[in-house]
CSV table of C-alpha atoms in Angstrom, one decimal:
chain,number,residue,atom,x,y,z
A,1431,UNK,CA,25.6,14.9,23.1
A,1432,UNK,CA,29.2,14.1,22.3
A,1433,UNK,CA,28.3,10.6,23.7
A,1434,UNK,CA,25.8,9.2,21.0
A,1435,UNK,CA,28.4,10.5,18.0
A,1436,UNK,CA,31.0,8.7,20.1
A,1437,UNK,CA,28.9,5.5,19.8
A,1438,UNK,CA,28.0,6.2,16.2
A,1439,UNK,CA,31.9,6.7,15.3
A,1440,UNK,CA,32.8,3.7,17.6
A,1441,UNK,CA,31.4,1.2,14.7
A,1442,UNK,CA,31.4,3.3,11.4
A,1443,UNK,CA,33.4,1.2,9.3
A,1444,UNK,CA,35.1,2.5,5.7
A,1445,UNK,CA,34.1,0.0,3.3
A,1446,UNK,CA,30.6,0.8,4.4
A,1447,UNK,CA,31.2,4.6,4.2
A,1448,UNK,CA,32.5,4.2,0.1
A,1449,UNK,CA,29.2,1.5,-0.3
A,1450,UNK,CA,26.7,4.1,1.3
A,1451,UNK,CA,28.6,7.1,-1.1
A,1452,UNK,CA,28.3,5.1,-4.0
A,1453,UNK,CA,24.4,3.7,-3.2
A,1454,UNK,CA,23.2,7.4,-2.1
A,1455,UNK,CA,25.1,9.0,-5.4
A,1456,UNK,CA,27.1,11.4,-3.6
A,1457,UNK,CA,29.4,12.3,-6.9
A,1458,UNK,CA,29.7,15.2,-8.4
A,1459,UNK,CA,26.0,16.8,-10.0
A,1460,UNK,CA,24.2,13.5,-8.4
A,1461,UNK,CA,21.3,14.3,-6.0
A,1462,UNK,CA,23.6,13.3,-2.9
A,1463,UNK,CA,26.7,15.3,-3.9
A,1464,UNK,CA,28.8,16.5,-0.8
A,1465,UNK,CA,26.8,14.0,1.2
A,1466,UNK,CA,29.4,12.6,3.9
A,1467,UNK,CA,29.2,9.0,5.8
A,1468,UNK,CA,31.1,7.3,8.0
A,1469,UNK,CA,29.6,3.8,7.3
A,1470,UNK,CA,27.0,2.5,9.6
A,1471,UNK,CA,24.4,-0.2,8.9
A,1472,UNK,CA,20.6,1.1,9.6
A,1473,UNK,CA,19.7,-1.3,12.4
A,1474,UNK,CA,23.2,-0.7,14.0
A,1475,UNK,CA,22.1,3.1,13.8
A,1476,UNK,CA,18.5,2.4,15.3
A,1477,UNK,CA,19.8,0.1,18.0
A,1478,UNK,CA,22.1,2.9,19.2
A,1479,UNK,CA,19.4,5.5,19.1
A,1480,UNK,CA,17.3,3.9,21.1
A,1481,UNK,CA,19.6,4.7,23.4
A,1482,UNK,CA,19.1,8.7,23.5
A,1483,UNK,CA,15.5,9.0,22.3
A,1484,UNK,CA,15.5,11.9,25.1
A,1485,UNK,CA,18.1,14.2,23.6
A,1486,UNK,CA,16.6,18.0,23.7
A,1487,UNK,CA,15.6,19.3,20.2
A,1488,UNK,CA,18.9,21.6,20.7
A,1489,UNK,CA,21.0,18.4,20.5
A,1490,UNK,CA,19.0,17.1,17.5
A,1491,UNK,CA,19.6,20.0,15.8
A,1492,UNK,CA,23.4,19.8,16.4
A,1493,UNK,CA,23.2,16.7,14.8
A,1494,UNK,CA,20.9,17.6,12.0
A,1495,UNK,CA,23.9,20.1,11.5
A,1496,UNK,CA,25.9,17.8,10.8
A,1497,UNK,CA,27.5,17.2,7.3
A,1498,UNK,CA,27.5,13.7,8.6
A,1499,UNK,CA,24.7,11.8,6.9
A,1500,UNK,CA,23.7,9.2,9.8
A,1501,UNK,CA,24.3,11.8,12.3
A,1502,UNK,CA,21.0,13.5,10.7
A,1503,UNK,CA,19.3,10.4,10.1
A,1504,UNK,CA,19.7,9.4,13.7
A,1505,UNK,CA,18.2,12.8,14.5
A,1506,UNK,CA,15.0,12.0,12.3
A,1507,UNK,CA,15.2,8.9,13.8
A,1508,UNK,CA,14.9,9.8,17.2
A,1509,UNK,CA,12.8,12.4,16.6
A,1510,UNK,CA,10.2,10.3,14.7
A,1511,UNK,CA,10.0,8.1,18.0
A,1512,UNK,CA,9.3,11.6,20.1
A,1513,UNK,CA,6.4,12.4,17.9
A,1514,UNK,CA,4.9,9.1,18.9
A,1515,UNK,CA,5.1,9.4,22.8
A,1516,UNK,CA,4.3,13.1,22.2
A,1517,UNK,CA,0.7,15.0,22.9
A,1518,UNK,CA,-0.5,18.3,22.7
A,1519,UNK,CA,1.6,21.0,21.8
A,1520,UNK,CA,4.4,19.0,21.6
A,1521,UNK,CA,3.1,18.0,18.4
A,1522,UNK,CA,3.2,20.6,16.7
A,1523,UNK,CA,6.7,22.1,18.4
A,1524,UNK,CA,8.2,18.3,16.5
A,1525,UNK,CA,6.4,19.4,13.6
A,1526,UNK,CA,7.6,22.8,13.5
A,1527,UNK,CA,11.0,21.8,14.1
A,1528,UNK,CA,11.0,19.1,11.4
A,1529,UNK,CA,9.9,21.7,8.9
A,1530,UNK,CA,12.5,24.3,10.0
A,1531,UNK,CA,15.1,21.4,9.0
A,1532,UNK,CA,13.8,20.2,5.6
A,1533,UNK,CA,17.2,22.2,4.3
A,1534,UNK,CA,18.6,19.1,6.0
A,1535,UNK,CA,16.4,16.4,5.1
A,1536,UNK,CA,18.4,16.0,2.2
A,1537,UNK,CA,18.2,12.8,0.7
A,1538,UNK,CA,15.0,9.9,0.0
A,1539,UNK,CA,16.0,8.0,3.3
A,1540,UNK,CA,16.0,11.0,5.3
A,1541,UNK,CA,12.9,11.5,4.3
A,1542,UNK,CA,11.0,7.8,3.9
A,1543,UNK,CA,12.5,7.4,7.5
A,1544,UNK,CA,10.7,10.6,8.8
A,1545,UNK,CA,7.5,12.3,7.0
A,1546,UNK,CA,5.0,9.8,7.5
A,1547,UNK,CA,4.9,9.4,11.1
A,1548,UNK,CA,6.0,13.4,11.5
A,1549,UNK,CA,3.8,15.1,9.1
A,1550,UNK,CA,1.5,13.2,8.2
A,1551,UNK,CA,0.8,12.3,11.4
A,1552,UNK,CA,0.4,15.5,12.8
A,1553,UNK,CA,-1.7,17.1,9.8
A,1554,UNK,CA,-4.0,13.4,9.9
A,1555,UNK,CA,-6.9,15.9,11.7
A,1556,UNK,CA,-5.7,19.0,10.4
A,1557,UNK,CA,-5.8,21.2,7.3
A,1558,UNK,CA,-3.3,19.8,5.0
A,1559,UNK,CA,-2.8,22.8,2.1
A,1560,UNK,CA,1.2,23.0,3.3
A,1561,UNK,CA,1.7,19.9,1.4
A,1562,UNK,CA,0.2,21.1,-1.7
A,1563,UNK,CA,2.5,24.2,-0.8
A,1564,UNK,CA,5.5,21.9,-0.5
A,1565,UNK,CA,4.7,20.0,-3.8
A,1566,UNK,CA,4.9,23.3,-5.4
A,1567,UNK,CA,8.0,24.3,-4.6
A,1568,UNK,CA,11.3,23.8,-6.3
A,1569,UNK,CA,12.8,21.6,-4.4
A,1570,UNK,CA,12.9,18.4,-4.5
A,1571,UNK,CA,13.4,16.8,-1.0
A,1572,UNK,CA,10.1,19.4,0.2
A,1573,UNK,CA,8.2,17.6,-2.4
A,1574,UNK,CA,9.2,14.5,-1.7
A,1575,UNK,CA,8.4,15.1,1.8
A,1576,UNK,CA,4.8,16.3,0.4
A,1577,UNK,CA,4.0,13.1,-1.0
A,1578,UNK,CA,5.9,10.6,1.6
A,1579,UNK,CA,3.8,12.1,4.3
A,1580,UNK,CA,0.9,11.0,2.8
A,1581,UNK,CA,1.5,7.2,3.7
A,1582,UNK,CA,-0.2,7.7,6.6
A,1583,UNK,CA,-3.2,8.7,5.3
A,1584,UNK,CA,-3.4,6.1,3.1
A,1585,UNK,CA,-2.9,3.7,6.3
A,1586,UNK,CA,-6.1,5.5,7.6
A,1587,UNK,CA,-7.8,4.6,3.8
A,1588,UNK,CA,-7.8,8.2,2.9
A,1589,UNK,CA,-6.4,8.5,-0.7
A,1590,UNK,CA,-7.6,11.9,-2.0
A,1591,UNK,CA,-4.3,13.6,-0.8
A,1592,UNK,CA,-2.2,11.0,-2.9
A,1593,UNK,CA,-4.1,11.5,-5.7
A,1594,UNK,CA,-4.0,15.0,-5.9
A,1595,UNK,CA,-0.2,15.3,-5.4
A,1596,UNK,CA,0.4,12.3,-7.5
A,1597,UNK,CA,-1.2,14.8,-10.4
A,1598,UNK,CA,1.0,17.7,-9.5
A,1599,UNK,CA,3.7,16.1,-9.3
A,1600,UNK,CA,3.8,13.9,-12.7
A,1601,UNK,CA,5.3,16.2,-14.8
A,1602,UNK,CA,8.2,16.2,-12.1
A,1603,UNK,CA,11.1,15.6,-14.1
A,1604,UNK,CA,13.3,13.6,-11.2
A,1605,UNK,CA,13.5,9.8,-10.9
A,1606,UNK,CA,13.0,10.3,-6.8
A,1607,UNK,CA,9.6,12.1,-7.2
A,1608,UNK,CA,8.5,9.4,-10.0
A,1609,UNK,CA,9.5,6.7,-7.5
A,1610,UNK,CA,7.9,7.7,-4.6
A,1611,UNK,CA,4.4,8.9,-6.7
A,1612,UNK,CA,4.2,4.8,-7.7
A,1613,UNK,CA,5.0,3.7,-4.8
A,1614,UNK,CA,2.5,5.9,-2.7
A,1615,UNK,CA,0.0,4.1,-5.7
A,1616,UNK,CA,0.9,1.4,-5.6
A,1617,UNK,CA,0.2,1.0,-1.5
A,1618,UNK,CA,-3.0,3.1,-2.3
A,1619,UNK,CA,-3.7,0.3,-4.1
A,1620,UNK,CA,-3.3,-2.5,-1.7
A,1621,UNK,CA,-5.2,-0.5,1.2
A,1622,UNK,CA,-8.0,-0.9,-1.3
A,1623,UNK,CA,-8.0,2.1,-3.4
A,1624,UNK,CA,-7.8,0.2,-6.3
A,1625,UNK,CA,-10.4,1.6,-8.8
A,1626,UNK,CA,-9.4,4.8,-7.7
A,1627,UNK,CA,-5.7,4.3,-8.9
A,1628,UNK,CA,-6.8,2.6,-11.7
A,1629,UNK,CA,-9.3,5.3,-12.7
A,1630,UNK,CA,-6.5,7.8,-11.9
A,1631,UNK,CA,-3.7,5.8,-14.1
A,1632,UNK,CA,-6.3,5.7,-17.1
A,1633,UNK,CA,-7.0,9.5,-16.7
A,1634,UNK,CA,-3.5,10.1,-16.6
A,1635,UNK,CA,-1.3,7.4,-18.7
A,1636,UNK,CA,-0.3,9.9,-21.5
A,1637,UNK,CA,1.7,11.8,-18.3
A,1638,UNK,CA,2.7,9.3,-15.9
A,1639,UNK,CA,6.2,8.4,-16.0
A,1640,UNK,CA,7.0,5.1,-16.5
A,1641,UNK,CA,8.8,4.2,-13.5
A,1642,UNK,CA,5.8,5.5,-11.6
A,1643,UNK,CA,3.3,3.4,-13.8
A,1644,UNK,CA,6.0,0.0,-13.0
A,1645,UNK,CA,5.6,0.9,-9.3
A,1646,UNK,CA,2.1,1.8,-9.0
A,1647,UNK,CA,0.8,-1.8,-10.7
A,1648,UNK,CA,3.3,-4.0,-9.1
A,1649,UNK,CA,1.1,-5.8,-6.9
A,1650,UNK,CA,-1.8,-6.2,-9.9
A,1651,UNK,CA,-2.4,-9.0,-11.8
A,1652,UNK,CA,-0.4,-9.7,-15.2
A,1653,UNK,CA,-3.3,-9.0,-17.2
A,1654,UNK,CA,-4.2,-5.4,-15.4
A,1655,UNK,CA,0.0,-4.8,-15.7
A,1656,UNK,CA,-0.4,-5.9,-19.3
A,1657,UNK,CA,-3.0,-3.5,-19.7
A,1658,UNK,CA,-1.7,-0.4,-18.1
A,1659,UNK,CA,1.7,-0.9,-20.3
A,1660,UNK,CA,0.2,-1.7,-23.3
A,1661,UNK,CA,-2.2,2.0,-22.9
A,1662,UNK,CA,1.3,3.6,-22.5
């Protein structure tokens, strides 16, 4: 265990550490606030956890633990690349353990990183009311996960789920959650949703936020952009 932190430590640099601070708003009443790095850049990270994509869930929880921010995100890394090689019940036992740790899944690249390919892979086949649980709940990295996960369904061209927790969440009042509803629209969208988001943003322009409107018709022409801006 002590080997892969060794690594990690061996290249963090300080300059990187006060950029990563400042770009993940770790000051004081910011959504990162506490949040500790050491300064590592991401493929640096993914290189070295290539490395130990065997560690034991026990040691990926010790590093989940960790007040260390790419300490956790190396965890999520690794264990993202499990959940790929994994079958059966292993499934679900990555699952479970993900959603044991969403206390530490505690900022958007934790997340983006993660709850595709962990749950919405494993609910793809499954009953999926836990993320409508999740987007109910009060916090916002859960709900965040809630809607993130549902990238891989939309990679399957199954957009019901995005839809539906795009609605709960729009009267969200974060920037995070308005972010990640356009962008999950906006890729909607491009997999060939695109009268259903366009139905959905005309149903719903008096609530959308507009960041999540700018996201979700990005890749549109001028004139549909025009047209969705000028309705809000």
């Amino acid at each position: 265990m002590s080997n892969i932190t060794d690594e990690l430590q061996a290249i963090a640099t300080p300059e990187r550490a006060e950029a990563s601070a400042w770009f993940f708003k770790t000051g004081k009443g910011q959504y990162g606030e506490g949040d500790v790095f050491i300064g590592i850049t991401n493929p640096d990270l993914r290189a070295i956890c290539k490395k130990y994509n065997t560690l034991t869930l026990s040691e990926l929880q010790e590093l989940l633990d960790s007040p260390i921010h790419e300490y956790r995100l190396g965890a999520l890394i690794i264990l993202v690349d499990q959940m790929k090689k994994a079958k059966g019940e292993t499934r679900q036992i990555i699952y479970d353990f993900y959603l044991d740790n969403t206390h530490r899944i505690n900022n958007w690249d934790l997340v983006d990183s993660s709850a595709r390919d962990i749950v919405g892979a494993y609910l793809f086949d499954k009953d999926r009311s836990i993320l409508y649980d999740m987007a109910c709940t009060d916090h916002l990295w859960t709900q965040r996960i809630a809607i993130i996960a549902t990238f891989y369904f939309i990679n399957n061209k199954q957009f019901n789920d995005t839809l539906q927790l795009s609605a709960i969440l729009l009267s969200h009042r974060h920037d995070l959650i308005h972010k990640a509803i356009g962008w999950t629209l906006r890729e909607a969208w491009k997999k060939g949703a695109e009268h259903l988001v366009e139905d959905f943003l005309e149903q719903n322009i008096g609530q959308i936020p507009r960041t999540a409107l700018r996201y979700a018709i990005e890749k549109m022409t001028d004139e549909r952009k025009k047209y969705f801006m000028t309705l809000k």
